[in-house]
Short mmCIF file of C-alpha atoms in Angstrom, two decimals:
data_model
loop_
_atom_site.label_atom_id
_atom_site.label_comp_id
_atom_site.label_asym_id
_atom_site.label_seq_id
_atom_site.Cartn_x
_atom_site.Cartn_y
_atom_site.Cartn_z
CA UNK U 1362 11.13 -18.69 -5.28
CA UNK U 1363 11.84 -15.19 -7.50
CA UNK U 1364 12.14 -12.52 -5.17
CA UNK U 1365 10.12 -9.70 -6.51
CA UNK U 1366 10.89 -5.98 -6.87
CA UNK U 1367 8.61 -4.37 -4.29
CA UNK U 1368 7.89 -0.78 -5.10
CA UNK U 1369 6.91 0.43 -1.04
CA UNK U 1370 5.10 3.72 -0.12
CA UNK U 1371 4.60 5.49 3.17
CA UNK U 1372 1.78 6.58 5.01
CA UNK U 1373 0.45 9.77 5.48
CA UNK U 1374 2.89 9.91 9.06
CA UNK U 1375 5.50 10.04 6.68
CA UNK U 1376 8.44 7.50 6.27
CA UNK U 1377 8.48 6.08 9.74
CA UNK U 1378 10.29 3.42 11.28
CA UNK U 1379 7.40 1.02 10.71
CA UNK U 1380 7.79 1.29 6.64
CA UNK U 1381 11.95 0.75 6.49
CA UNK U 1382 10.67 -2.46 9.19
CA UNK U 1383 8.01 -3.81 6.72
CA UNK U 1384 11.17 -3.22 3.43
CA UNK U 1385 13.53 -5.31 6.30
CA UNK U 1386 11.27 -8.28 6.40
CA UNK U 1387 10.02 -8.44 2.72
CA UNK U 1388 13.92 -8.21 1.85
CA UNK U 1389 14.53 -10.93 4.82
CA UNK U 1390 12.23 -12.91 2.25
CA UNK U 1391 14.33 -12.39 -0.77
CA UNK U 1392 12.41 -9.39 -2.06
CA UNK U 1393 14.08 -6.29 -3.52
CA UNK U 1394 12.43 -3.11 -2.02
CA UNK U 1395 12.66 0.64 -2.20
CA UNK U 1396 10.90 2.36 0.60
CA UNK U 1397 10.63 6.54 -1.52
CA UNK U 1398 10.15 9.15 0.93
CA UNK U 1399 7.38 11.38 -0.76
CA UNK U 1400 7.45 13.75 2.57
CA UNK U 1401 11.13 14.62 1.75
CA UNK U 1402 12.19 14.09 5.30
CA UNK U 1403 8.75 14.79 7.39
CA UNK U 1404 7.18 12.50 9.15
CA UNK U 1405 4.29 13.39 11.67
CA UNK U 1406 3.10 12.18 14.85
CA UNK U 1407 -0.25 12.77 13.85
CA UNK U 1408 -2.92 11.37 11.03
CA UNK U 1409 -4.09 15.27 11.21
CA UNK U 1410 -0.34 16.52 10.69
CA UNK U 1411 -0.06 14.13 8.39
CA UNK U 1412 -3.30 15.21 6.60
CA UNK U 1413 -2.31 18.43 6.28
CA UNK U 1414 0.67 18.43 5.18
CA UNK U 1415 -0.16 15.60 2.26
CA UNK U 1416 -2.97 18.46 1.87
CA UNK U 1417 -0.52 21.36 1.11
CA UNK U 1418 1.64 19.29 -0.99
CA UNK U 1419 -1.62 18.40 -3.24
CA UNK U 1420 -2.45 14.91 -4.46
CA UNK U 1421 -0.91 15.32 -8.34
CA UNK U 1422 2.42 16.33 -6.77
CA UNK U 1423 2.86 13.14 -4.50
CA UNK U 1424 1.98 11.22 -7.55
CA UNK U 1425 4.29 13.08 -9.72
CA UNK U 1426 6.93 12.03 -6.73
CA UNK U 1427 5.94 8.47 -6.59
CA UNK U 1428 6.25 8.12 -10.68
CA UNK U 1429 9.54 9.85 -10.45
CA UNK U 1430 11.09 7.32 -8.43
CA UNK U 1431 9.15 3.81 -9.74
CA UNK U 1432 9.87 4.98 -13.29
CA UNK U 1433 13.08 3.81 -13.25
CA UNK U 1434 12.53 0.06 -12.16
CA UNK U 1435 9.49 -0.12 -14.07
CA UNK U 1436 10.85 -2.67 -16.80
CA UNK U 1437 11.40 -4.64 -14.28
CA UNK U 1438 7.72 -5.24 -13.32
CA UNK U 1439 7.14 -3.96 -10.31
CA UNK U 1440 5.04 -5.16 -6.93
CA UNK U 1441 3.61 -1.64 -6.02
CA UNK U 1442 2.47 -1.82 -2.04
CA UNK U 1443 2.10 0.70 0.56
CA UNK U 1444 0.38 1.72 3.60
CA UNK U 1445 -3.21 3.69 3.93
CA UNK U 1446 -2.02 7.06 1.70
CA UNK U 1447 1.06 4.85 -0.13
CA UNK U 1448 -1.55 2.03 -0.60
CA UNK U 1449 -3.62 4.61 -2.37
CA UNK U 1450 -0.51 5.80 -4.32
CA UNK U 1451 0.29 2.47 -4.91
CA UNK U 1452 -3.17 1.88 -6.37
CA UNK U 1453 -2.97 4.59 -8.69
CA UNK U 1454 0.50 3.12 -9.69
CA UNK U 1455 -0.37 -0.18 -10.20
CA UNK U 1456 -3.24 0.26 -12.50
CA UNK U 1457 -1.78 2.48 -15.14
CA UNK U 1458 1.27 0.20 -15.41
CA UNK U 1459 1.07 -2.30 -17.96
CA UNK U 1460 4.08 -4.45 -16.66
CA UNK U 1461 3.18 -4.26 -12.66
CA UNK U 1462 3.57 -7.82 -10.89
CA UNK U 1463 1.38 -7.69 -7.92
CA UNK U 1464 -0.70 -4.80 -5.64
CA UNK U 1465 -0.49 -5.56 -2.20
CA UNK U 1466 -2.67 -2.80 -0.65
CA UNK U 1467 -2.00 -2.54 3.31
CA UNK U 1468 -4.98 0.04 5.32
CA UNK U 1469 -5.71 1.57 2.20
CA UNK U 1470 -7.20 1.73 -1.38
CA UNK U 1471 -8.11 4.78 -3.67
CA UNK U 1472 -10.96 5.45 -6.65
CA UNK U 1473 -10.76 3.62 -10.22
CA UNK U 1474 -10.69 5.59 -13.08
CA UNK U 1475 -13.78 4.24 -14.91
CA UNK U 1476 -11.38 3.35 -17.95
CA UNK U 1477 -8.73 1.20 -15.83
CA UNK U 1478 -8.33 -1.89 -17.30
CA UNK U 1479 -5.99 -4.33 -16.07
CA UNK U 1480 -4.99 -8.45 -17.41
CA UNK U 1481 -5.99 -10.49 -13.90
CA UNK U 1482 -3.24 -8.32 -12.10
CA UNK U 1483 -3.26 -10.25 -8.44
CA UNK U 1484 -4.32 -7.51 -5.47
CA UNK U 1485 -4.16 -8.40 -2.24
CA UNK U 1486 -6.17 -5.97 0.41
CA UNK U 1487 -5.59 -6.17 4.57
CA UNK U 1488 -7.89 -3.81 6.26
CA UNK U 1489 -9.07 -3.33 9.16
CA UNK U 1490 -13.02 -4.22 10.29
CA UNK U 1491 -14.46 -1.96 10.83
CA UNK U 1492 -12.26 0.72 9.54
CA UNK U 1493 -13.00 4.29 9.69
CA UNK U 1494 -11.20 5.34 6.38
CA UNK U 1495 -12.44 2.08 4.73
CA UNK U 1496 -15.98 1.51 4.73
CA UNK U 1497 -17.81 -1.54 4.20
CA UNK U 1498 -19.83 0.24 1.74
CA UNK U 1499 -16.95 1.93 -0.12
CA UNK U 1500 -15.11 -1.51 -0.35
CA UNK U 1501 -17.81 -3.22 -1.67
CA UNK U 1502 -17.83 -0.67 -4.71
CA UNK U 1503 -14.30 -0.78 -4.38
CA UNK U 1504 -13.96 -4.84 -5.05
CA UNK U 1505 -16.35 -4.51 -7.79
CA UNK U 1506 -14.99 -1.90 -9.47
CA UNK U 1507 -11.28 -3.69 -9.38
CA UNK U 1508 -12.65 -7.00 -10.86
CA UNK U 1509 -13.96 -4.78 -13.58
CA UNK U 1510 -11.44 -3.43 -14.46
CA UNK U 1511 -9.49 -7.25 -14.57
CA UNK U 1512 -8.02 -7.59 -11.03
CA UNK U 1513 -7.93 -10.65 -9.20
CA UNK U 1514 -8.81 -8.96 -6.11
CA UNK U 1515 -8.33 -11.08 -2.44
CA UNK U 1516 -9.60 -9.10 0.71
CA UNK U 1517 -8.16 -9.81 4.28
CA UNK U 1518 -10.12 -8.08 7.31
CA UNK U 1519 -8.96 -7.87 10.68
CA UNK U 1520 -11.75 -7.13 13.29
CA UNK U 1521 -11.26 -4.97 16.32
CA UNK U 1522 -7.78 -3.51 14.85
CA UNK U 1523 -6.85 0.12 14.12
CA UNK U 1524 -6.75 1.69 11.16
CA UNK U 1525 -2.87 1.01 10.52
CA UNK U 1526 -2.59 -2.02 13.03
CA UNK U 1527 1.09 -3.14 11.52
CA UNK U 1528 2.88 0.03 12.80
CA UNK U 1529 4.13 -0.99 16.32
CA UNK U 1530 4.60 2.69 17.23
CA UNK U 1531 0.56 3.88 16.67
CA UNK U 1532 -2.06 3.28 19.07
CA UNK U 1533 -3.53 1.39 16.20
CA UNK U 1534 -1.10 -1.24 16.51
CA UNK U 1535 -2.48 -5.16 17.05
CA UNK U 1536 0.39 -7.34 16.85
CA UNK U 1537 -1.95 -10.60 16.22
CA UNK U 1538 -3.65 -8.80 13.42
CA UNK U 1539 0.15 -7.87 11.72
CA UNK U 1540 1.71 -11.02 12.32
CA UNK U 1541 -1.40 -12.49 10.50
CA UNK U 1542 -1.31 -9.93 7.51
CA UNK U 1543 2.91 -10.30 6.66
CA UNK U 1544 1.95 -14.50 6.78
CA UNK U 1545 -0.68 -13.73 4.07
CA UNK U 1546 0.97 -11.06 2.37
CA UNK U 1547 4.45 -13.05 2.22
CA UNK U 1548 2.73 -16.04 0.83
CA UNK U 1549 0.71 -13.74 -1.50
CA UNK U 1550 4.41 -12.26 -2.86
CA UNK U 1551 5.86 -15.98 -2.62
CA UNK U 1552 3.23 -16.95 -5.49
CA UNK U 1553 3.37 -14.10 -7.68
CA UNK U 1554 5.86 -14.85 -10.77
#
């Protein structure tokens, strides 16, 4: 097995304990990871805090963070991965970088620019069922749209967990429902080359 270089964002709670956890065990596996901090030090206790703060910050500056910091390990062809808001940034990463690896999208995906175009990239999706941030409709479109555009897309749903079930300090927390995603998701990273 290659370990892979894992490019991990943050939710919007900010760089919690959780995320440097989840860059502990995918390292544990032989993975390089970076765990960027687009908060600059915040972190929230709250998805509102979080909200807001992502909210004042605006959208194109935490991307112009996130491509700041993967922009140097790009040549290397990066995994991008993340959690609900990082997943999204992750996303958005993924698909306009022609040498990416792997997506591995954890409680979270974003729009598709209609032009995104992407050779069978392999995505792998965990969410939560149902998931309030992650409709069934808006995945459906969401699938679609990423086979369109040349993803070979693999969805994983977890019913009766929270939103972000793998952080053990949320009240969305189901350990079952993490344990199962990090066996899928390690054995999704295990086959990528």
């Amino acid at each position: 097995m290659v370990g892979m270089n894992i490019m991990l964002f943050h939710s919007t709670y900010g760089l919690r304990p959780a995320v440097r956890e989840a860059a502990d065990r995918l390292r544990a596996a032989g993975h390089e990871v970076w765990t960027p901090d687009l908060f600059e030090g915040r972190t929230f206790d709250t998805v509102e805090e979080g909200m807001e703060y992502k909210d004042e910050v605006g959208k194109d500056e935490l991307l112009k963070r996130a491509v700041l910091t993967a922009a140097p390990y790009s040549e290397r062809g990066l995994v991008y991965a993340g959690f609900s808001l990082g997943a999204s940034i992750a996303q958005t990463l993924a698909l306009g970088d022609d040498k990416a690896r792997g997506l591995l999208l954890l409680h979270g995906t974003s729009d598709i620019a209609p032009n995104a175009s992407v050779d069978e990239l392999p995505v792998q999706l965990h969410v939560a069922e149902p998931d309030p941030f992650e409709t069934d409709d808006w995945l459906s479109a969401w699938y679609l749209q990423m086979r369109r555009a040349g993803a070979d897309v693999e969805v994983y749903r977890y019913a009766g967990a929270g939103h972000l079930y793998t952080d053990p300090g949320l009240p969305d927390w189901d350990e079952e429902a993490a344990e199962a995603t990090w066996r899928v998701a390690l054995g999704f990273l295990d086959s990528l080359d």
